[in-house]
Amino acid sequence: MFRWFCLALCCLWLPLTATAAPAQRVVSLAPNLTELAYAAGLGGQLVGVSAYSDYPPQASKLEQVANWQGINVERILTLKPDLVLAWRGGNPQRPLDQLTSLGIKVLYLDPQNADQVAQALEQLASYSPSPAVGQNAAKAFRQQWQALKQKYHRQRPVPAFIQFGTQPLFTASAATMQSEVLEVCGAKNIFADSRIPWPQVSREQVLTRQPQVIVISGGKSQKQVIEDYWHSLLKAQVIALDADWFSRAGPRILLAAQQLCPQLSALPQG
């Protein structure tokens, strides 16, 4: 009898814990979280954002309450949010703990790969007044990502180098979303085996691994800088991707892949 009583309680409890109450006033503390919030149908509830939250365009009209210097707790309290979206890897913990102690819900989102972007959309959907928006966005994201993977799969992936900067020279390991973009497009990250996500490497290390492609973020001017940097040392095609698409762990990472895949596909099979 006791067992059935416990089961009955569980059945009553699960519906209450499976979904969150819709948020009325939301603050986002990172640009990619702002993009995720809009994609999940929470754009109308956003009242404050971080610096560089510029997509969609209406996000740039909202008050900025965080930047690289920190989080303005006083301004956030003035906005009276019932939900704060935070990035554990980039936001300082102390002000977030302060907000939590004051009874404000802090939701941590830090997607590390494409599937986690979709999961973040689903998490946010439960706080949206229109949950179907986020759920549909997650479903569409997964479908389009899988379609790219199937279309651009190669038996012999193109060896590629993800380059950030020149002095010092940084790249990305397999533990990053940027590396996953290469993988879905049929390329192999030459530093995928690095033990840390963002290793600093030497020019000699890159030359030893002989990439066929160098993938960067930026426009034509940045592409020229990289081509000049490797001039006469390395014969590799430089492909420049939109900086925001490629650097932000949000829905537009799909656009970065859609920008890269056709360019890699045009290269000869190894």
GROMACS .gro file of N, CA and C in nm, residues 117-214:
model
  294
  117VAL      N    1   2.319   2.329  -2.804
  117VAL     CA    2   2.246   2.449  -2.848
  117VAL      C    3   2.098   2.416  -2.856
  118ALA      N    4   2.067   2.303  -2.916
  118ALA     CA    5   1.926   2.261  -2.926
  118ALA      C    6   1.868   2.236  -2.787
  119GLN      N    7   1.945   2.175  -2.698
  119GLN     CA    8   1.898   2.152  -2.562
  119GLN      C    9   1.871   2.284  -2.489
  120ALA      N   10   1.956   2.384  -2.512
  120ALA     CA   11   1.935   2.514  -2.449
  120ALA      C   12   1.805   2.578  -2.498
  121LEU      N   13   1.776   2.563  -2.625
  121LEU     CA   14   1.649   2.615  -2.679
  121LEU      C   15   1.530   2.547  -2.611
  122GLU      N   16   1.542   2.418  -2.589
  122GLU     CA   17   1.434   2.343  -2.523
  122GLU      C   18   1.420   2.385  -2.377
  123GLN      N   19   1.532   2.408  -2.309
  123GLN     CA   20   1.526   2.456  -2.171
  123GLN      C   21   1.456   2.590  -2.163
  124LEU      N   22   1.494   2.680  -2.252
  124LEU     CA   23   1.434   2.815  -2.251
  124LEU      C   24   1.287   2.812  -2.291
  125ALA      N   25   1.250   2.714  -2.373
  125ALA     CA   26   1.111   2.704  -2.416
  125ALA      C   27   1.017   2.690  -2.298
  126SER      N   28   1.064   2.623  -2.192
  126SER     CA   29   0.977   2.602  -2.075
  126SER      C   30   0.952   2.731  -1.999
  127TYR      N   31   1.033   2.835  -2.023
  127TYR     CA   32   1.013   2.966  -1.958
  127TYR      C   33   0.940   3.064  -2.050
  128SER      N   34   0.918   3.024  -2.174
  128SER     CA   35   0.857   3.112  -2.272
  128SER      C   36   0.705   3.109  -2.263
  129PRO      N   37   0.638   3.223  -2.293
  129PRO     CA   38   0.493   3.223  -2.298
  129PRO      C   39   0.441   3.140  -2.415
  130SER      N   40   0.530   3.112  -2.512
  130SER     CA   41   0.494   3.029  -2.627
  130SER      C   42   0.598   2.918  -2.640
  131PRO      N   43   0.586   2.812  -2.559
  131PRO     CA   44   0.687   2.706  -2.557
  131PRO      C   45   0.714   2.642  -2.693
  132ALA      N   46   0.613   2.638  -2.778
  132ALA     CA   47   0.629   2.573  -2.907
  132ALA      C   48   0.734   2.642  -2.993
  133VAL      N   49   0.756   2.772  -2.970
  133VAL     CA   50   0.855   2.846  -3.049
  133VAL      C   51   0.994   2.787  -3.028
  134GLY      N   52   1.033   2.771  -2.903
  134GLY     CA   53   1.164   2.715  -2.872
  134GLY      C   54   1.175   2.569  -2.909
  135GLN      N   55   1.069   2.494  -2.886
  135GLN     CA   56   1.071   2.352  -2.920
  135GLN      C   57   1.085   2.331  -3.070
  136ASN      N   58   1.014   2.411  -3.148
  136ASN     CA   59   1.025   2.401  -3.294
  136ASN      C   60   1.162   2.448  -3.342
  137ALA      N   61   1.216   2.550  -3.277
  137ALA     CA   62   1.349   2.599  -3.315
  137ALA      C   63   1.454   2.492  -3.290
  138ALA      N   64   1.442   2.422  -3.178
  138ALA     CA   65   1.537   2.314  -3.146
  138ALA      C   66   1.525   2.201  -3.247
  139LYS      N   67   1.405   2.166  -3.281
  139LYS     CA   68   1.383   2.057  -3.378
  139LYS      C   69   1.440   2.094  -3.514
  140ALA      N   70   1.413   2.216  -3.559
  140ALA     CA   71   1.464   2.261  -3.689
  140ALA      C   72   1.616   2.268  -3.690
  141PHE      N   73   1.673   2.313  -3.580
  141PHE     CA   74   1.819   2.322  -3.570
  141PHE      C   75   1.881   2.183  -3.585
  142ARG      N   76   1.828   2.086  -3.511
  142ARG     CA   77   1.882   1.950  -3.518
  142ARG      C   78   1.868   1.892  -3.659
  143GLN      N   79   1.754   1.915  -3.722
  143GLN     CA   80   1.731   1.860  -3.855
  143GLN      C   81   1.828   1.920  -3.956
  144GLN      N   82   1.849   2.051  -3.950
  144GLN     CA   83   1.937   2.116  -4.046
  144GLN      C   84   2.084   2.077  -4.022
  145TRP      N   85   2.121   2.060  -3.895
  145TRP     CA   86   2.257   2.019  -3.863
  145TRP      C   87   2.284   1.878  -3.916
  146GLN      N   88   2.188   1.789  -3.896
  146GLN     CA   89   2.202   1.652  -3.943
  146GLN      C   90   2.207   1.648  -4.095
  147ALA      N   91   2.129   1.733  -4.160
  147ALA     CA   92   2.129   1.737  -4.307
  147ALA      C   93   2.266   1.779  -4.360
  148LEU      N   94   2.331   1.876  -4.294
  148LEU     CA   95   2.465   1.918  -4.335
  148LEU      C   96   2.564   1.803  -4.317
  149LYS      N   97   2.552   1.732  -4.206
  149LYS     CA   98   2.645   1.622  -4.177
  149LYS      C   99   2.635   1.513  -4.284
  150GLN      N  100   2.513   1.484  -4.325
  150GLN     CA  101   2.493   1.380  -4.425
  150GLN      C  102   2.540   1.426  -4.564
  151LYS      N  103   2.513   1.550  -4.597
  151LYS     CA  104   2.544   1.601  -4.730
  151LYS      C  105   2.694   1.617  -4.752
  152TYR      N  106   2.767   1.660  -4.649
  152TYR     CA  107   2.907   1.697  -4.668
  152TYR      C  108   3.006   1.599  -4.607
  153HIS      N  109   2.958   1.483  -4.571
  153HIS     CA  110   3.048   1.380  -4.517
  153HIS      C  111   3.153   1.340  -4.620
  154ARG      N  112   3.277   1.326  -4.574
  154ARG     CA  113   3.387   1.281  -4.660
  154ARG      C  114   3.452   1.156  -4.602
  155GLN      N  115   3.489   1.066  -4.690
  155GLN     CA  116   3.564   0.949  -4.644
  155GLN      C  117   3.701   0.991  -4.593
  156ARG      N  118   3.761   1.089  -4.659
  156ARG     CA  119   3.890   1.144  -4.617
  156ARG      C  120   3.872   1.293  -4.588
  157PRO      N  121   3.851   1.329  -4.463
  157PRO     CA  122   3.828   1.470  -4.427
  157PRO      C  123   3.946   1.559  -4.465
  158VAL      N  124   3.915   1.683  -4.497
  158VAL     CA  125   4.017   1.783  -4.533
  158VAL      C  126   4.090   1.828  -4.407
  159PRO      N  127   4.222   1.820  -4.401
  159PRO     CA  128   4.294   1.870  -4.283
  159PRO      C  129   4.285   2.023  -4.276
  160ALA      N  130   4.236   2.073  -4.164
  160ALA     CA  131   4.209   2.216  -4.152
  160ALA      C  132   4.262   2.271  -4.020
  161PHE      N  133   4.302   2.396  -4.025
  161PHE     CA  134   4.354   2.467  -3.908
  161PHE      C  135   4.262   2.582  -3.874
  162ILE      N  136   4.212   2.584  -3.752
  162ILE     CA  137   4.131   2.697  -3.704
  162ILE      C  138   4.227   2.798  -3.644
  163GLN      N  139   4.231   2.917  -3.700
  163GLN     CA  140   4.328   3.016  -3.653
  163GLN      C  141   4.260   3.138  -3.591
  164PHE      N  142   4.308   3.172  -3.471
  164PHE     CA  143   4.266   3.294  -3.403
  164PHE      C  144   4.392   3.376  -3.374
  165GLY      N  145   4.402   3.493  -3.438
  165GLY     CA  146   4.515   3.580  -3.413
  165GLY      C  147   4.643   3.532  -3.480
  166THR      N  148   4.750   3.609  -3.458
  166THR     CA  149   4.881   3.575  -3.512
  166THR      C  150   4.989   3.583  -3.404
  167GLN      N  151   4.981   3.681  -3.319
  167GLN     CA  152   5.081   3.699  -3.212
  167GLN      C  153   5.010   3.730  -3.080
  168PRO      N  154   4.982   3.629  -2.999
  168PRO     CA  155   5.013   3.486  -3.018
  168PRO      C  156   4.915   3.418  -3.112
  169LEU      N  157   4.949   3.296  -3.147
  169LEU     CA  158   4.871   3.215  -3.239
  169LEU      C  159   4.790   3.113  -3.158
  170PHE      N  160   4.656   3.124  -3.169
  170PHE     CA  161   4.569   3.034  -3.095
  170PHE      C  162   4.485   2.951  -3.191
  171THR      N  163   4.438   2.838  -3.142
  171THR     CA  164   4.348   2.754  -3.220
  171THR      C  165   4.244   2.692  -3.128
  172ALA      N  166   4.171   2.591  -3.177
  172ALA     CA  167   4.065   2.527  -3.100
  172ALA      C  168   4.079   2.376  -3.107
  173SER      N  169   4.047   2.309  -2.998
  173SER     CA  170   4.055   2.163  -2.994
  173SER      C  171   3.920   2.102  -3.029
  174ALA      N  172   3.913   1.969  -3.022
  174ALA     CA  173   3.788   1.899  -3.051
  174ALA      C  174   3.679   1.930  -2.948
  175ALA      N  175   3.718   1.987  -2.834
  175ALA     CA  176   3.622   2.016  -2.727
  175ALA      C  177   3.544   2.145  -2.751
  176THR      N  178   3.556   2.204  -2.870
  176THR     CA  179   3.490   2.331  -2.899
  176THR      C  180   3.386   2.316  -3.010
  177MET      N  181   3.292   2.407  -3.011
  177MET     CA  182   3.190   2.406  -3.114
  177MET      C  183   3.249   2.442  -3.250
  178GLN      N  184   3.355   2.524  -3.250
  178GLN     CA  185   3.419   2.563  -3.375
  178GLN      C  186   3.478   2.440  -3.446
  179SER      N  187   3.535   2.350  -3.368
  179SER     CA  188   3.588   2.227  -3.426
  179SER      C  189   3.476   2.141  -3.482
  180GLU      N  190   3.362   2.142  -3.415
  180GLU     CA  191   3.248   2.064  -3.462
  180GLU      C  192   3.196   2.117  -3.595
  181VAL      N  193   3.205   2.249  -3.615
  181VAL     CA  194   3.164   2.307  -3.743
  181VAL      C  195   3.250   2.250  -3.856
  182LEU      N  196   3.381   2.240  -3.832
  182LEU     CA  197   3.469   2.180  -3.932
  182LEU      C  198   3.430   2.036  -3.960
  183GLU      N  199   3.405   1.962  -3.853
  183GLU     CA  200   3.374   1.820  -3.866
  183GLU      C  201   3.248   1.797  -3.947
  184VAL      N  202   3.143   1.876  -3.920
  184VAL     CA  203   3.016   1.855  -3.990
  184VAL      C  204   3.029   1.888  -4.139
  185CYS      N  205   3.129   1.970  -4.172
  185CYS     CA  206   3.149   2.009  -4.312
  185CYS      C  207   3.250   1.919  -4.384
  186GLY      N  208   3.298   1.815  -4.320
  186GLY     CA  209   3.389   1.723  -4.386
  186GLY      C  210   3.535   1.758  -4.371
  187ALA      N  211   3.571   1.829  -4.265
  187ALA     CA  212   3.711   1.864  -4.239
  187ALA      C  213   3.758   1.800  -4.109
  188LYS      N  214   3.889   1.789  -4.095
  188LYS     CA  215   3.949   1.736  -3.972
  188LYS      C  216   4.036   1.844  -3.910
  189ASN      N  217   4.004   1.882  -3.788
  189ASN     CA  218   4.080   1.981  -3.714
  189ASN      C  219   4.217   1.923  -3.680
  190ILE      N  220   4.324   1.986  -3.728
  190ILE     CA  221   4.458   1.930  -3.708
  190ILE      C  222   4.504   1.936  -3.562
  191PHE      N  223   4.435   2.018  -3.481
  191PHE     CA  224   4.468   2.024  -3.339
  191PHE      C  225   4.353   1.971  -3.252
  192ALA      N  226   4.274   1.882  -3.310
  192ALA     CA  227   4.161   1.824  -3.236
  192ALA      C  228   4.208   1.750  -3.111
  193ASP      N  229   4.332   1.699  -3.114
  193ASP     CA  230   4.381   1.619  -3.003
  193ASP      C  231   4.440   1.700  -2.888
  194SER      N  232   4.429   1.830  -2.895
  194SER     CA  233   4.483   1.914  -2.787
  194SER      C  234   4.410   1.885  -2.656
  195ARG      N  235   4.484   1.891  -2.545
  195ARG     CA  236   4.425   1.862  -2.414
  195ARG      C  237   4.345   1.978  -2.356
  196ILE      N  238   4.363   2.096  -2.411
  196ILE     CA  239   4.288   2.213  -2.364
  196ILE      C  240   4.205   2.269  -2.479
  197PRO      N  241   4.092   2.334  -2.448
  197PRO     CA  242   4.002   2.380  -2.555
  197PRO      C  243   4.064   2.483  -2.649
  198TRP      N  244   4.142   2.578  -2.594
  198TRP     CA  245   4.195   2.688  -2.675
  198TRP      C  246   4.348   2.695  -2.662
  199PRO      N  247   4.420   2.603  -2.725
  199PRO     CA  248   4.565   2.600  -2.709
  199PRO      C  249   4.637   2.709  -2.788
  200GLN      N  250   4.746   2.757  -2.731
  200GLN     CA  251   4.838   2.842  -2.806
  200GLN      C  252   4.937   2.751  -2.877
  201VAL      N  253   4.958   2.774  -3.006
  201VAL     CA  254   5.046   2.688  -3.084
  201VAL      C  255   5.152   2.773  -3.155
  202SER      N  256   5.253   2.707  -3.204
  202SER     CA  257   5.360   2.776  -3.277
  202SER      C  258   5.340   2.760  -3.426
  203ARG      N  259   5.404   2.846  -3.501
  203ARG     CA  260   5.399   2.837  -3.647
  203ARG      C  261   5.456   2.704  -3.694
  204GLU      N  262   5.561   2.660  -3.626
  204GLU     CA  263   5.626   2.535  -3.663
  204GLU      C  264   5.532   2.416  -3.645
  205GLN      N  265   5.453   2.417  -3.538
  205GLN     CA  266   5.358   2.308  -3.515
  205GLN      C  267   5.255   2.300  -3.627
  206VAL      N  268   5.209   2.416  -3.673
  206VAL     CA  269   5.111   2.420  -3.781
  206VAL      C  270   5.174   2.366  -3.910
  207LEU      N  271   5.294   2.411  -3.940
  207LEU     CA  272   5.361   2.368  -4.063
  207LEU      C  273   5.386   2.217  -4.062
  208THR      N  274   5.415   2.163  -3.946
  208THR     CA  275   5.438   2.019  -3.935
  208THR      C  276   5.314   1.939  -3.971
  209ARG      N  277   5.195   1.992  -3.936
  209ARG     CA  278   5.070   1.919  -3.958
  209ARG      C  279   5.008   1.947  -4.095
  210GLN      N  280   5.064   2.040  -4.170
  210GLN     CA  281   5.028   2.065  -4.310
  210GLN      C  282   4.877   2.071  -4.338
  211PRO      N  283   4.809   2.173  -4.287
  211PRO     CA  284   4.666   2.187  -4.319
  211PRO      C  285   4.645   2.225  -4.466
  212GLN      N  286   4.536   2.180  -4.520
  212GLN     CA  287   4.499   2.218  -4.657
  212GLN      C  288   4.414   2.345  -4.656
  213VAL      N  289   4.352   2.371  -4.541
  213VAL     CA  290   4.263   2.486  -4.526
  213VAL      C  291   4.289   2.554  -4.393
  214ILE      N  292   4.280   2.687  -4.391
  214ILE     CA  293   4.285   2.765  -4.268
  214ILE      C  294   4.151   2.836  -4.253
   0.00000   0.00000   0.00000
